[in-house]
mmCIF file of C-alpha atoms in Angstrom:
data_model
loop_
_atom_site.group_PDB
_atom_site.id
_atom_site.type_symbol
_atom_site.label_atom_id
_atom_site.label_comp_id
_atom_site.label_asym_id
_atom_site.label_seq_id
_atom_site.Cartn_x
_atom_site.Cartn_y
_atom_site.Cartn_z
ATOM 1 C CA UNK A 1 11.442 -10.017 17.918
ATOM 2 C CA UNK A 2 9.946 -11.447 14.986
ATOM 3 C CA UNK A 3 11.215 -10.127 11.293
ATOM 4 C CA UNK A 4 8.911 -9.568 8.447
ATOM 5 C CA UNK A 5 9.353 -11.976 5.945
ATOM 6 C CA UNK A 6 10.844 -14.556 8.516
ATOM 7 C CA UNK A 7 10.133 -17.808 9.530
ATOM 8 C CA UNK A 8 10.989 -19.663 12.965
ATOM 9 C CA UNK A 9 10.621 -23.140 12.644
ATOM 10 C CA UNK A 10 9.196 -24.257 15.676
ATOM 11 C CA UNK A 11 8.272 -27.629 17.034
ATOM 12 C CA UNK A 12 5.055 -28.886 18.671
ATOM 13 C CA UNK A 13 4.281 -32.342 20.109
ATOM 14 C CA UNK A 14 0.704 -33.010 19.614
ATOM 15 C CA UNK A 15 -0.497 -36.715 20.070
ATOM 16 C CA UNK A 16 3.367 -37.938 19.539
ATOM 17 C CA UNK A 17 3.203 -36.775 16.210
ATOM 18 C CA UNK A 18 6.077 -33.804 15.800
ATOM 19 C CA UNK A 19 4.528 -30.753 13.494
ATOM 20 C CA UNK A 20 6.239 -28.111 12.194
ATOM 21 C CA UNK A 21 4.270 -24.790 12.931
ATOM 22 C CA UNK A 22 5.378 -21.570 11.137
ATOM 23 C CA UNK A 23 4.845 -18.416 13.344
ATOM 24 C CA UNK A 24 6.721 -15.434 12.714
ATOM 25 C CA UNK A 25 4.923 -13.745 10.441
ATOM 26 C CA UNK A 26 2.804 -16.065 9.187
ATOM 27 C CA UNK A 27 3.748 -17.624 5.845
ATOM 28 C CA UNK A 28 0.960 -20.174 5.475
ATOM 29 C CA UNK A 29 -2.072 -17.367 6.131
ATOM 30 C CA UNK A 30 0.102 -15.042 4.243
ATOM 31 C CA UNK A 31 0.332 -17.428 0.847
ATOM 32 C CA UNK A 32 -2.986 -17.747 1.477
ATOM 33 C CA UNK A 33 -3.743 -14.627 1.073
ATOM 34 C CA UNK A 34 -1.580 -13.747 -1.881
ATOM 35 C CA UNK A 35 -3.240 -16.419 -3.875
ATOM 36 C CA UNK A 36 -6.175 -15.509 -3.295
ATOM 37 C CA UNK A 37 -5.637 -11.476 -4.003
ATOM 38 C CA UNK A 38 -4.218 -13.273 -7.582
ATOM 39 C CA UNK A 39 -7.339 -14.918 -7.985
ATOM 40 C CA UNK A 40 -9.392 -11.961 -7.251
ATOM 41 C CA UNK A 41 -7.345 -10.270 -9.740
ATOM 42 C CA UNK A 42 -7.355 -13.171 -12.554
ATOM 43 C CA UNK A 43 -11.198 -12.722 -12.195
ATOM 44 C CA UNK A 44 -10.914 -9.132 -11.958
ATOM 45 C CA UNK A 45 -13.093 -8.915 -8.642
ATOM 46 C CA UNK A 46 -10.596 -7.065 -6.918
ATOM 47 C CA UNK A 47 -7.209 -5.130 -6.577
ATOM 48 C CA UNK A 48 -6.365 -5.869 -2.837
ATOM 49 C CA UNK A 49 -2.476 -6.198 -2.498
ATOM 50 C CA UNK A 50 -0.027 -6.926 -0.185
ATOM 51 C CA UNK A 51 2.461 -3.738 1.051
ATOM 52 C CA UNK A 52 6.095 -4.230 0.735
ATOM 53 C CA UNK A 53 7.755 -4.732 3.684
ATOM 54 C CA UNK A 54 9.409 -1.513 4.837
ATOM 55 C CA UNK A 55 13.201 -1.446 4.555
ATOM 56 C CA UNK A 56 15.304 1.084 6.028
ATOM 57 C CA UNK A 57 18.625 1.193 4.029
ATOM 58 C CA UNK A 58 21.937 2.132 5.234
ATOM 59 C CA UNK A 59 24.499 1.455 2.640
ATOM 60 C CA UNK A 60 23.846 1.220 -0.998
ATOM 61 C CA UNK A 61 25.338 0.961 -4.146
ATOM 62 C CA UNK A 62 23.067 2.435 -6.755
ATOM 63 C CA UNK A 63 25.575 2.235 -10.017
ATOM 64 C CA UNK A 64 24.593 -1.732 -9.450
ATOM 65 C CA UNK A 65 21.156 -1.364 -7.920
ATOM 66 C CA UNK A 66 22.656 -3.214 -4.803
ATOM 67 C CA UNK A 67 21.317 -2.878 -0.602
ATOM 68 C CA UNK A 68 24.349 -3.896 1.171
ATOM 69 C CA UNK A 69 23.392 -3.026 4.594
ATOM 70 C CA UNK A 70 19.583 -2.221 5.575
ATOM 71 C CA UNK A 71 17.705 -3.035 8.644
ATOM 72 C CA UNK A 72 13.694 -4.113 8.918
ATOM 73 C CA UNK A 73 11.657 -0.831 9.579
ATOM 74 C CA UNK A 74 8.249 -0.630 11.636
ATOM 75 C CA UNK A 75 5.481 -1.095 9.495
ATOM 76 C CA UNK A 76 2.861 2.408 9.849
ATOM 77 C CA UNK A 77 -0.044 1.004 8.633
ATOM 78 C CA UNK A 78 -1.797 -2.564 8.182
ATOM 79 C CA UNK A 79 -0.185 -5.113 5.413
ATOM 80 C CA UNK A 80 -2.810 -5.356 2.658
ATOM 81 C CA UNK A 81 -5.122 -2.560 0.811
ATOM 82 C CA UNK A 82 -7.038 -2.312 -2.091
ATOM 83 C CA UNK A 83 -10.145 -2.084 -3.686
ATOM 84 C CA UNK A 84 -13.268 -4.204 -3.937
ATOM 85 C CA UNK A 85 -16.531 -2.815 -6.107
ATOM 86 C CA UNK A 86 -15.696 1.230 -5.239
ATOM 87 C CA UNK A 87 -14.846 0.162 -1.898
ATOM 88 C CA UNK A 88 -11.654 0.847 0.614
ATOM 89 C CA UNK A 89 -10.355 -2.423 2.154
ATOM 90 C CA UNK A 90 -7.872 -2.532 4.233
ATOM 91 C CA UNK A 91 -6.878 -5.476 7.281
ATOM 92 C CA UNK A 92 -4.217 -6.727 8.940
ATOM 93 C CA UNK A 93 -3.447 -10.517 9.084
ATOM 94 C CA UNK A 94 -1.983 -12.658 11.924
ATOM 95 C CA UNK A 95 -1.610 -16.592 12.935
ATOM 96 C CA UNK A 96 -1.147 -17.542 16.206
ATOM 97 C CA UNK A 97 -0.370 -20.877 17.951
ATOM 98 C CA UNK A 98 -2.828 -20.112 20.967
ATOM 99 C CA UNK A 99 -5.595 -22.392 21.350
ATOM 100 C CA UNK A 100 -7.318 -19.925 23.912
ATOM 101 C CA UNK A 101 -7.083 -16.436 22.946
ATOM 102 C CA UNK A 102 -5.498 -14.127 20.430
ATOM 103 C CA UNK A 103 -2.978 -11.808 21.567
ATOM 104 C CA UNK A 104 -3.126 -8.077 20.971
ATOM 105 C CA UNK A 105 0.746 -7.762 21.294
ATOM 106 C CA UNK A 106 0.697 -9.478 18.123
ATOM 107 C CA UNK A 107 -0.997 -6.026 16.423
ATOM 108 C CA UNK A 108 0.743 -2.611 16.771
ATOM 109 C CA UNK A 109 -0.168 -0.103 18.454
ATOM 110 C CA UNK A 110 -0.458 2.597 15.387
ATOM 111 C CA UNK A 111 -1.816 -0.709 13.297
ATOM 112 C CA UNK A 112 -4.643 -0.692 15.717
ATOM 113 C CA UNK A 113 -5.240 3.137 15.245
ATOM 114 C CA UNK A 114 -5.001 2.669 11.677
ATOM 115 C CA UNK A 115 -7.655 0.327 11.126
ATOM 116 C CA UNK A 116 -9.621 2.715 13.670
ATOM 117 C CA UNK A 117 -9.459 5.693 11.235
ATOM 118 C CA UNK A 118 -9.980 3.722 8.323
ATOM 119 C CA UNK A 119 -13.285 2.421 9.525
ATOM 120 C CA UNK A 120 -13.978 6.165 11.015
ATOM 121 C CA UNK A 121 -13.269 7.545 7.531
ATOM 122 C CA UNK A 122 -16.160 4.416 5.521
ATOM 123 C CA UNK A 123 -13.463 2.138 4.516
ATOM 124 C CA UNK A 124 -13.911 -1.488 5.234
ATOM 125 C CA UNK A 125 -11.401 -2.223 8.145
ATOM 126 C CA UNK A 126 -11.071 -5.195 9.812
ATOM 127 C CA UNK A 127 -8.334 -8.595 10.924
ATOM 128 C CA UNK A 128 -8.274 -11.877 9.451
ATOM 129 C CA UNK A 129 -7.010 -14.058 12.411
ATOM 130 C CA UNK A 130 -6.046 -17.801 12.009
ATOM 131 C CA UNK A 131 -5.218 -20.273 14.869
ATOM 132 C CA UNK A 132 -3.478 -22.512 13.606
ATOM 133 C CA UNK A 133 -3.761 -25.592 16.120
ATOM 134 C CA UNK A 134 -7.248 -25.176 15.668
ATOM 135 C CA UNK A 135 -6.983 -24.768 11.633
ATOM 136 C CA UNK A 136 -10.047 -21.445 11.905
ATOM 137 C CA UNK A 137 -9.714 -18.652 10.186
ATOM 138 C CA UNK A 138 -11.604 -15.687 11.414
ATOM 139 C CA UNK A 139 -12.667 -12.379 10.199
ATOM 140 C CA UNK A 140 -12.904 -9.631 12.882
ATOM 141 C CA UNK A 141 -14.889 -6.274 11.569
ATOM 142 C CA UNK A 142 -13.106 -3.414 13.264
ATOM 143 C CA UNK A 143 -16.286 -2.638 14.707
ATOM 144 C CA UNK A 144 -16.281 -5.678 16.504
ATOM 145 C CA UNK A 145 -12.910 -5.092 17.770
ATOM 146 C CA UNK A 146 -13.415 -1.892 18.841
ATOM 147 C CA UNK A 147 -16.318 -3.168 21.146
ATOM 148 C CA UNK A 148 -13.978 -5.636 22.269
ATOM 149 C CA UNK A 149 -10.987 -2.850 23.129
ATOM 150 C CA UNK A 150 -13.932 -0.446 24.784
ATOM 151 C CA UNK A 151 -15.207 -3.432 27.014
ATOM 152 C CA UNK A 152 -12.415 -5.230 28.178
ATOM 153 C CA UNK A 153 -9.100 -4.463 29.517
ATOM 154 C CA UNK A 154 -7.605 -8.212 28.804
ATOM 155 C CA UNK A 155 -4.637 -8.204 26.631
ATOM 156 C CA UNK A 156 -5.891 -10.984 24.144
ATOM 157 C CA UNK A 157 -8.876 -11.990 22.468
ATOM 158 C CA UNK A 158 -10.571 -15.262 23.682
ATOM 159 C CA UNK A 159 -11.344 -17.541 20.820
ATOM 160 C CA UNK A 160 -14.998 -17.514 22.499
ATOM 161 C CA UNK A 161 -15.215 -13.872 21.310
ATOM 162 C CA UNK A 162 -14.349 -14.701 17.638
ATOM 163 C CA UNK A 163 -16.813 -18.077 17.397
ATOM 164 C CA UNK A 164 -19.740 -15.388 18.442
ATOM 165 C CA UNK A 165 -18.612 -12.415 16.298
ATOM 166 C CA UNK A 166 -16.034 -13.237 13.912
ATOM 167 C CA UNK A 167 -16.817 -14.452 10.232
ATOM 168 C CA UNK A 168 -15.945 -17.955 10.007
ATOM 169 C CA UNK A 169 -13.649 -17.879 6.412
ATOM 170 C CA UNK A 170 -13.326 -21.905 5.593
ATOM 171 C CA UNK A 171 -10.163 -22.975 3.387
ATOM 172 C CA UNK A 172 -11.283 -23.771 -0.239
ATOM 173 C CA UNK A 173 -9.272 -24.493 -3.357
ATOM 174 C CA UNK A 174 -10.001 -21.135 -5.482
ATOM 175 C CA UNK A 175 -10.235 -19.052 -4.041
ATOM 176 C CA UNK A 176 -8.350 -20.717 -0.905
ATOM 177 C CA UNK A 177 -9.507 -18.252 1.576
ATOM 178 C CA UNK A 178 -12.350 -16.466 0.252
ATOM 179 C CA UNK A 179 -13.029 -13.601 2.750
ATOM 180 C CA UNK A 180 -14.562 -11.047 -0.031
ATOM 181 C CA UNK A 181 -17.845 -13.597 -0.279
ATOM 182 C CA UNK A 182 -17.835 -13.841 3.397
ATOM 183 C CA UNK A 183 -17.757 -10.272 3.907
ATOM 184 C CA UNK A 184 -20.304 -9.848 1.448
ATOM 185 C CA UNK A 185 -22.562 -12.888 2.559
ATOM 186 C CA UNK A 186 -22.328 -10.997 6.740
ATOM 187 C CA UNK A 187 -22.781 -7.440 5.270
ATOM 188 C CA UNK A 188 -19.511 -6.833 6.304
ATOM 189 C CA UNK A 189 -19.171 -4.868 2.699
ATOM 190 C CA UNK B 1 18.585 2.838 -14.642
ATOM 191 C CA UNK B 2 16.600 4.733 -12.057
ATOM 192 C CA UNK B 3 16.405 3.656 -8.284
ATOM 193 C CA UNK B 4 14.028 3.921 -5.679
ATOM 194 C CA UNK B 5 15.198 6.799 -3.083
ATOM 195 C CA UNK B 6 18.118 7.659 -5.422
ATOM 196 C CA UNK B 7 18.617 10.869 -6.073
ATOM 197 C CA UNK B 8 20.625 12.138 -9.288
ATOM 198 C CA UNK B 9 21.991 15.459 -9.224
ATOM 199 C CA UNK B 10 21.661 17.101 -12.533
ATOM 200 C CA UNK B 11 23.415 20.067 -13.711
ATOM 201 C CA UNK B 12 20.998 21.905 -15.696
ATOM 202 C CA UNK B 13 22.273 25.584 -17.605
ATOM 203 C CA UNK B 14 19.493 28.307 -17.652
ATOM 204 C CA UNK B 15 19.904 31.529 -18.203
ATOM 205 C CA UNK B 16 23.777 31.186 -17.275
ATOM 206 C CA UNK B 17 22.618 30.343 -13.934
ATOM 207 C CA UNK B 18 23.559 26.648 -12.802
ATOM 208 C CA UNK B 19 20.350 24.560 -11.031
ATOM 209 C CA UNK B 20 20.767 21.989 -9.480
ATOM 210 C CA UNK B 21 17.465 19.861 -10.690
ATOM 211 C CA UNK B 22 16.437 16.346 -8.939
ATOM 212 C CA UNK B 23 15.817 13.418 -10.824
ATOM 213 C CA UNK B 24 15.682 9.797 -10.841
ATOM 214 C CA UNK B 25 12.586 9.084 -8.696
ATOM 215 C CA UNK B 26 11.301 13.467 -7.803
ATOM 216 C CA UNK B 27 12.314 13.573 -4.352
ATOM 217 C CA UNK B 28 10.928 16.871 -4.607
ATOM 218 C CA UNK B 29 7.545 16.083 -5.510
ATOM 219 C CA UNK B 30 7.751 13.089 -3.586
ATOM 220 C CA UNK B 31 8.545 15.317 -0.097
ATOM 221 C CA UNK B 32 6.235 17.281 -1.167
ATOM 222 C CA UNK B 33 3.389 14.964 -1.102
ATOM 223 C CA UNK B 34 5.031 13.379 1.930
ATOM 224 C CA UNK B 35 4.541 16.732 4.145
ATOM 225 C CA UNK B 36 0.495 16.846 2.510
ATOM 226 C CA UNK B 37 -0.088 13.256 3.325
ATOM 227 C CA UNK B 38 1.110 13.621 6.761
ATOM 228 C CA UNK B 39 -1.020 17.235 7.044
ATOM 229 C CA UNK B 40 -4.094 15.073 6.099
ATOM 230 C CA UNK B 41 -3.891 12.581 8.666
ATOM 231 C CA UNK B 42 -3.249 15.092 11.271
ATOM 232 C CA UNK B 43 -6.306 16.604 10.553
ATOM 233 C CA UNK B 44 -7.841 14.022 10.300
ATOM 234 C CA UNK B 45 -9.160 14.481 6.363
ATOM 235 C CA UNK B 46 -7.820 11.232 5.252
ATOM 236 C CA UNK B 47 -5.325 8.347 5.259
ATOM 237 C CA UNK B 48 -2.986 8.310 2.367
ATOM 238 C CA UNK B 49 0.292 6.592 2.231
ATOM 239 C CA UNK B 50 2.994 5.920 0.300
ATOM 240 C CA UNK B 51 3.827 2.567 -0.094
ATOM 241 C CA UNK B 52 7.505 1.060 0.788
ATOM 242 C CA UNK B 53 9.500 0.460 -1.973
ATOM 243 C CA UNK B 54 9.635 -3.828 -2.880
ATOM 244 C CA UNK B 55 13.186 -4.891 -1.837
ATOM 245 C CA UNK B 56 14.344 -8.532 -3.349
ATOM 246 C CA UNK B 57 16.197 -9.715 -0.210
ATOM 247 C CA UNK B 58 19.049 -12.108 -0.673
ATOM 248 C CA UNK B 59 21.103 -12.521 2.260
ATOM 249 C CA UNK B 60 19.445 -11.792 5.711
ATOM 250 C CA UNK B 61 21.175 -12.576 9.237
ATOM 251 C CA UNK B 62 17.086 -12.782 10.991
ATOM 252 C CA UNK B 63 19.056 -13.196 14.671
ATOM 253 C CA UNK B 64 20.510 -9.600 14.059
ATOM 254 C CA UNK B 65 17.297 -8.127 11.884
ATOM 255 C CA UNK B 66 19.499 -7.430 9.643
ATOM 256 C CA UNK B 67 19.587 -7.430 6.023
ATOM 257 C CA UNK B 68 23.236 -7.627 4.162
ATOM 258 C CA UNK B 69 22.599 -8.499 0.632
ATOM 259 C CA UNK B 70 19.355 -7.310 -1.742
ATOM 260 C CA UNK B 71 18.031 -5.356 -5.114
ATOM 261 C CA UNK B 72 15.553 -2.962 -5.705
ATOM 262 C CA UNK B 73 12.579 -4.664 -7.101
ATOM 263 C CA UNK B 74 9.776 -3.737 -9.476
ATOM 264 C CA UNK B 75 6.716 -2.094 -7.944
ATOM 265 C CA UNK B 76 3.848 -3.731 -9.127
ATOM 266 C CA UNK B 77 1.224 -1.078 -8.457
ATOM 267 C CA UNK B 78 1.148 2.695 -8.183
ATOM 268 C CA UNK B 79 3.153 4.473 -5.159
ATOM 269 C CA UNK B 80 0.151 6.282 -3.389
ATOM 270 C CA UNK B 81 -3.079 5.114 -2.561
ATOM 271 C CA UNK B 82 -5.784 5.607 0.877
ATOM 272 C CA UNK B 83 -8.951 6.593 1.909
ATOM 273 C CA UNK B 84 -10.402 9.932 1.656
ATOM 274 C CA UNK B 85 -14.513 10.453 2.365
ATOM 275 C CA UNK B 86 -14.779 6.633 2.196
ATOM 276 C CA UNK B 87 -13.615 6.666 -1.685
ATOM 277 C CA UNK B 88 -10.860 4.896 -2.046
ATOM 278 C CA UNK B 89 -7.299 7.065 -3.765
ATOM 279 C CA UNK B 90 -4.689 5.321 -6.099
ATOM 280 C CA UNK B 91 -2.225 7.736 -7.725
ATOM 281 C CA UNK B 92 1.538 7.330 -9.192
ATOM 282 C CA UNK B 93 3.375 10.912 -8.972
ATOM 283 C CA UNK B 94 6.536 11.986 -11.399
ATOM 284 C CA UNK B 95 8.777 14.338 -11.992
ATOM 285 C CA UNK B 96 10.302 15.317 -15.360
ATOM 286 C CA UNK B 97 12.707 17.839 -16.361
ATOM 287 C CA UNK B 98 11.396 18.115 -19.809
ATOM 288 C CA UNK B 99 9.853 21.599 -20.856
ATOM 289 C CA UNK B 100 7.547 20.122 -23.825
ATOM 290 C CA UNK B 101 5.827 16.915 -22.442
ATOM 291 C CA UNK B 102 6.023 13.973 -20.513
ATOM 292 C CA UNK B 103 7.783 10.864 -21.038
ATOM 293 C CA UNK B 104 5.146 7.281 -20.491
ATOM 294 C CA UNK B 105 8.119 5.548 -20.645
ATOM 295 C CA UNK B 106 8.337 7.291 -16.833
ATOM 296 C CA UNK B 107 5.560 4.829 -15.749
ATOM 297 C CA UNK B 108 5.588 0.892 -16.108
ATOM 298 C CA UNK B 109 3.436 -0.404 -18.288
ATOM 299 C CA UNK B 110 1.477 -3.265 -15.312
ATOM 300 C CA UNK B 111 1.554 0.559 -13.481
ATOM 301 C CA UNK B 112 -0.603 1.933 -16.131
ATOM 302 C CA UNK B 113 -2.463 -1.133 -16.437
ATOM 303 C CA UNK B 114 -3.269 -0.982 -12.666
ATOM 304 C CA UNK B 115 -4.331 2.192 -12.927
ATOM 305 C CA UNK B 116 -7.109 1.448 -15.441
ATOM 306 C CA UNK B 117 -7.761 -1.725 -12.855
ATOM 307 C CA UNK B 118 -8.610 0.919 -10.473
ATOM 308 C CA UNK B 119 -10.649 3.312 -12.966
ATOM 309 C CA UNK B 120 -12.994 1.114 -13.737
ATOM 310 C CA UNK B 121 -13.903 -0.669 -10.470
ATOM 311 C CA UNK B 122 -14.672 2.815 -9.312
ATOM 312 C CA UNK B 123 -11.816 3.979 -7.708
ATOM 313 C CA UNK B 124 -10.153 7.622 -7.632
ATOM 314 C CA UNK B 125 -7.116 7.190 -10.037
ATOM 315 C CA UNK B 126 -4.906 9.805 -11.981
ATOM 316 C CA UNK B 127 -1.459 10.672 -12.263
ATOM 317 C CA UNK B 128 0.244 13.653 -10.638
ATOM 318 C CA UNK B 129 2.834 15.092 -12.560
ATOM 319 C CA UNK B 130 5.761 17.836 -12.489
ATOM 320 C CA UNK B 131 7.124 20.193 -14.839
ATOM 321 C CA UNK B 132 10.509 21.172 -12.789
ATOM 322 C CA UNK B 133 11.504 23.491 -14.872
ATOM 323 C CA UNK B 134 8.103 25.232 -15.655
ATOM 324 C CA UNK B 135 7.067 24.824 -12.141
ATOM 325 C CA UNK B 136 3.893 23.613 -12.466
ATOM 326 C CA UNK B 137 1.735 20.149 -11.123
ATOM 327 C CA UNK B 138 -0.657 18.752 -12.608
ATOM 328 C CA UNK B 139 -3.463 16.172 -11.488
ATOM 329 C CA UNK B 140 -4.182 14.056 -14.630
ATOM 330 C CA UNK B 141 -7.200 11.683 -14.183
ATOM 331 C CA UNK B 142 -6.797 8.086 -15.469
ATOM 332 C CA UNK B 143 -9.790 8.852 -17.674
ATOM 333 C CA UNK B 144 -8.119 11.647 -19.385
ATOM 334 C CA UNK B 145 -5.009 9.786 -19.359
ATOM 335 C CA UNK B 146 -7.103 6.751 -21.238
ATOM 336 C CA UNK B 147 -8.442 9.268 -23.719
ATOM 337 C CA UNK B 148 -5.449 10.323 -24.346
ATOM 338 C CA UNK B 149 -3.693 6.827 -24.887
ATOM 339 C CA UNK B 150 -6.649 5.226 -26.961
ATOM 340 C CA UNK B 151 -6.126 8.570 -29.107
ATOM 341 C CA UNK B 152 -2.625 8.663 -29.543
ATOM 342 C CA UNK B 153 0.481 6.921 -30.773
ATOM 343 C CA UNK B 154 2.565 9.339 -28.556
ATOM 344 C CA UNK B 155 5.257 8.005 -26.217
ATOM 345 C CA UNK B 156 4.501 11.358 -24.073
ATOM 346 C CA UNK B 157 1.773 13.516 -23.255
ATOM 347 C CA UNK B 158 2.631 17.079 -24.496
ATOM 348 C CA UNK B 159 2.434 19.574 -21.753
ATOM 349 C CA UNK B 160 -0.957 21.289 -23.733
ATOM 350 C CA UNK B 161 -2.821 18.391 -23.029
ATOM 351 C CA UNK B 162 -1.950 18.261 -19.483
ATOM 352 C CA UNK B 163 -2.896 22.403 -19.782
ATOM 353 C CA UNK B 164 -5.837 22.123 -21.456
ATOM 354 C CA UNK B 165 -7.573 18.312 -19.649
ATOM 355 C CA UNK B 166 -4.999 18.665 -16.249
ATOM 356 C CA UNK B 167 -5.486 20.054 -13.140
ATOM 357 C CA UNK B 168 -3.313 22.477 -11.863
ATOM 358 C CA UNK B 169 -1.844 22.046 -7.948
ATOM 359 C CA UNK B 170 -0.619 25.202 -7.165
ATOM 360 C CA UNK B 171 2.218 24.731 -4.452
ATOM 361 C CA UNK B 172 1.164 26.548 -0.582
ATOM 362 C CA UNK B 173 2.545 26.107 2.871
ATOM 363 C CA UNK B 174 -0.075 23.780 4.685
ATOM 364 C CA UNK B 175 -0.342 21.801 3.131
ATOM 365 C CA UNK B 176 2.060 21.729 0.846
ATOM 366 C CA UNK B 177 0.206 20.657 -2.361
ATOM 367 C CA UNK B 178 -3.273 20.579 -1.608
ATOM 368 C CA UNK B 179 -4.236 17.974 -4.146
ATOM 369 C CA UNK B 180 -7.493 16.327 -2.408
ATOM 370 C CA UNK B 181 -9.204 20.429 -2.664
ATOM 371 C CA UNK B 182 -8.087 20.291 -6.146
ATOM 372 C CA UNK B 183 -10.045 16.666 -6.868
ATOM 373 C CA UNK B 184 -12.782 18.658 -4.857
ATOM 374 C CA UNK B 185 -12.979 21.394 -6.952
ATOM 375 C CA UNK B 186 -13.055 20.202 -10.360
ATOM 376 C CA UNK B 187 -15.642 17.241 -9.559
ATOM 377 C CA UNK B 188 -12.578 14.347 -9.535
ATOM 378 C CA UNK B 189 -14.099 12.997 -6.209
#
C-alpha cells in the first residue's frame, strides 16, 4: 500500500551508478507541481491547488487542537482543482518507475470516474504522468484516455500511446512544469 | 479556538426553552450541504466537493498507515468548490448564532482574499451563510460581499444587507438546500 504523503526510498542500479528513485506518491512531480501552482498564483494566472490529503481521525483532543490517533482515508476525487481564465481544471498526477507502460492500478477506480464526469460536465479533465527513468512528463486529455479505456482491455498504458497523444510538458525553471501553456498551445483549454 | 469537525454544544435560553445550538465549524449547515452535494452528483447536475480538512502530520508509523501525532492546520482556500454547467463553483459556508449580523472575523482573511482570486478570473464565488437562530440561509455573492467591504468599516455584515443584496435558500427534502436553483434563479450562474 502506498500512503499519501509518503516516501519509499527505493534503489535502482542503472549503469553501476546507485539512484535513489522516490515512488510512493510522488514527491518530485508533486513539488513540481506545487511550485508551479505558486507561480501561477504569484503571476495571478491561476488558482489551481492541491487537496489536502484526507484524514480520518479517531482520537482527538480538541482543548489542544491535537490528532492523536487517525488513519489515511481514500481520496474521492483527483488531487488538484482550480481555476484557469473562467475555466474548471481538474487532474490527477502520478510518477512511475516503468519504462514501458503506465499502470492504471496506479489511478482509482472512482478517480477515473471523476475525471470522466468532469470532462462530461465542460471542465478541463485530464493526468499529468511522469516516468521517471525516462525523465518525460506527459499530459493525457481525458478524452484521450477515455479512447484508450474504450479500445483496449490492457491494464497499463504503453509509453507508445503517450509519445502519439500525450502533451509533451518539458521541465523549465519558472514555471518548472508549465502544463497551463501546453494545454493552451494543444487546445487542450 | 475553533476546530475542524469539532462540534461545541451551546446552551442557548429562548423563550425558557433550552436549544441545544451547534457551533464551532456548522455541522448543521455543513450536513446539510453534504446531503445536496451528494444529491447533485447522483443526478448527475454537478460535481461539488468539500475539501478535506489540512492536517500538519507529525508522527506517522507509514508500515501501519497510521498517523499518531498531528494539528489541525490552516485552510488556505475556501471549503467548497466543483463544476456545475462547465462554470467552475468556489464557496466558504458558516454558521453563526448571532441574531443581528455576521461576524468576518468567521472567515480568514487569505479565505476572503481567495475568494476575490476567484471573482475576478471569472469564477462562481459567494459565501453561504446561516442565521441559526432566525433560520434562514443566505447565498451572498463575492461581488456583493466586495461592495460591501470596499463600503464599510464593519467587522460584520448586518443581517439587512444579507436581506436586502442575499439570496435566500429555503431548506426542502431533496435536496436539502437547493443552492445551485437558487444561483439559477437570480442570474448568479
Amino acid at each position: 500500500m502506498k500512503y499519501p504523503g509518503g516516501v519509499v526510498k527505493e534503489k535502482v542500479q542503472t549503469d553501476n551508478i546507485s539512484h535513489i528513485n522516490y515512488t510512493g506518491r510522488g514527491m518530485g512531480l508533486e513539488s513540481d507541481l506545487n511550485v508551479t501552482n505558486e507561480y501561477y498564483r504569484e503571476k495571478d494566472l491561476a488558482y489551481i491547488y492541491k487537496k489536502p490529503t484526507p484524514i480520518k481521525l479517531v482520537k482527538v483532543d480538541y482543548k489542544k487542537g491535537k490528532i492523536n490517533e487517525a488513519y489515511f482515508d481514500m481520496p474521492s476525487t483527483t488531487d488538484y482543482n482550480g481555476l484557469y481564465k473562467g475555466k474548471y481544471i481538474d487532474f490527477e498526477a502520478k510518477e512511475t518507475t516503468s519504462l514501458t507502460s503506465f499502470p492504471l492500478a496506479n489511478i482509482h477506480e472512482h478517480q477515473l470516474k471523476h475525471l470522466e464526469n468532469i470532462y462530461r460536465h465542460k471542465g478541463i479533465a485530464f493526468l499529468i504522468i511522469r516516468f521517471t527513468r525516462l525523465e518525460e512528463t506527459y499530459i493525457l486529455m481525458e478524452k484521450d484516455l477515455l479512447d484508450f479505456l474504450k479500445n483496449n482491455k490492457r491494464k497499463s498504458i504503453p509509453t507508445s500511446y503517450f509519445k502519439k497523444k500525450g502533451l509533451k510538458i518539458k521541465t523549465g525553471y519558472a514555471p518548472r512544469l508549465d502544463y497551463l501553456s501546453v494545454l493552451e498551445e494543444n487546445g487542450g483549454i
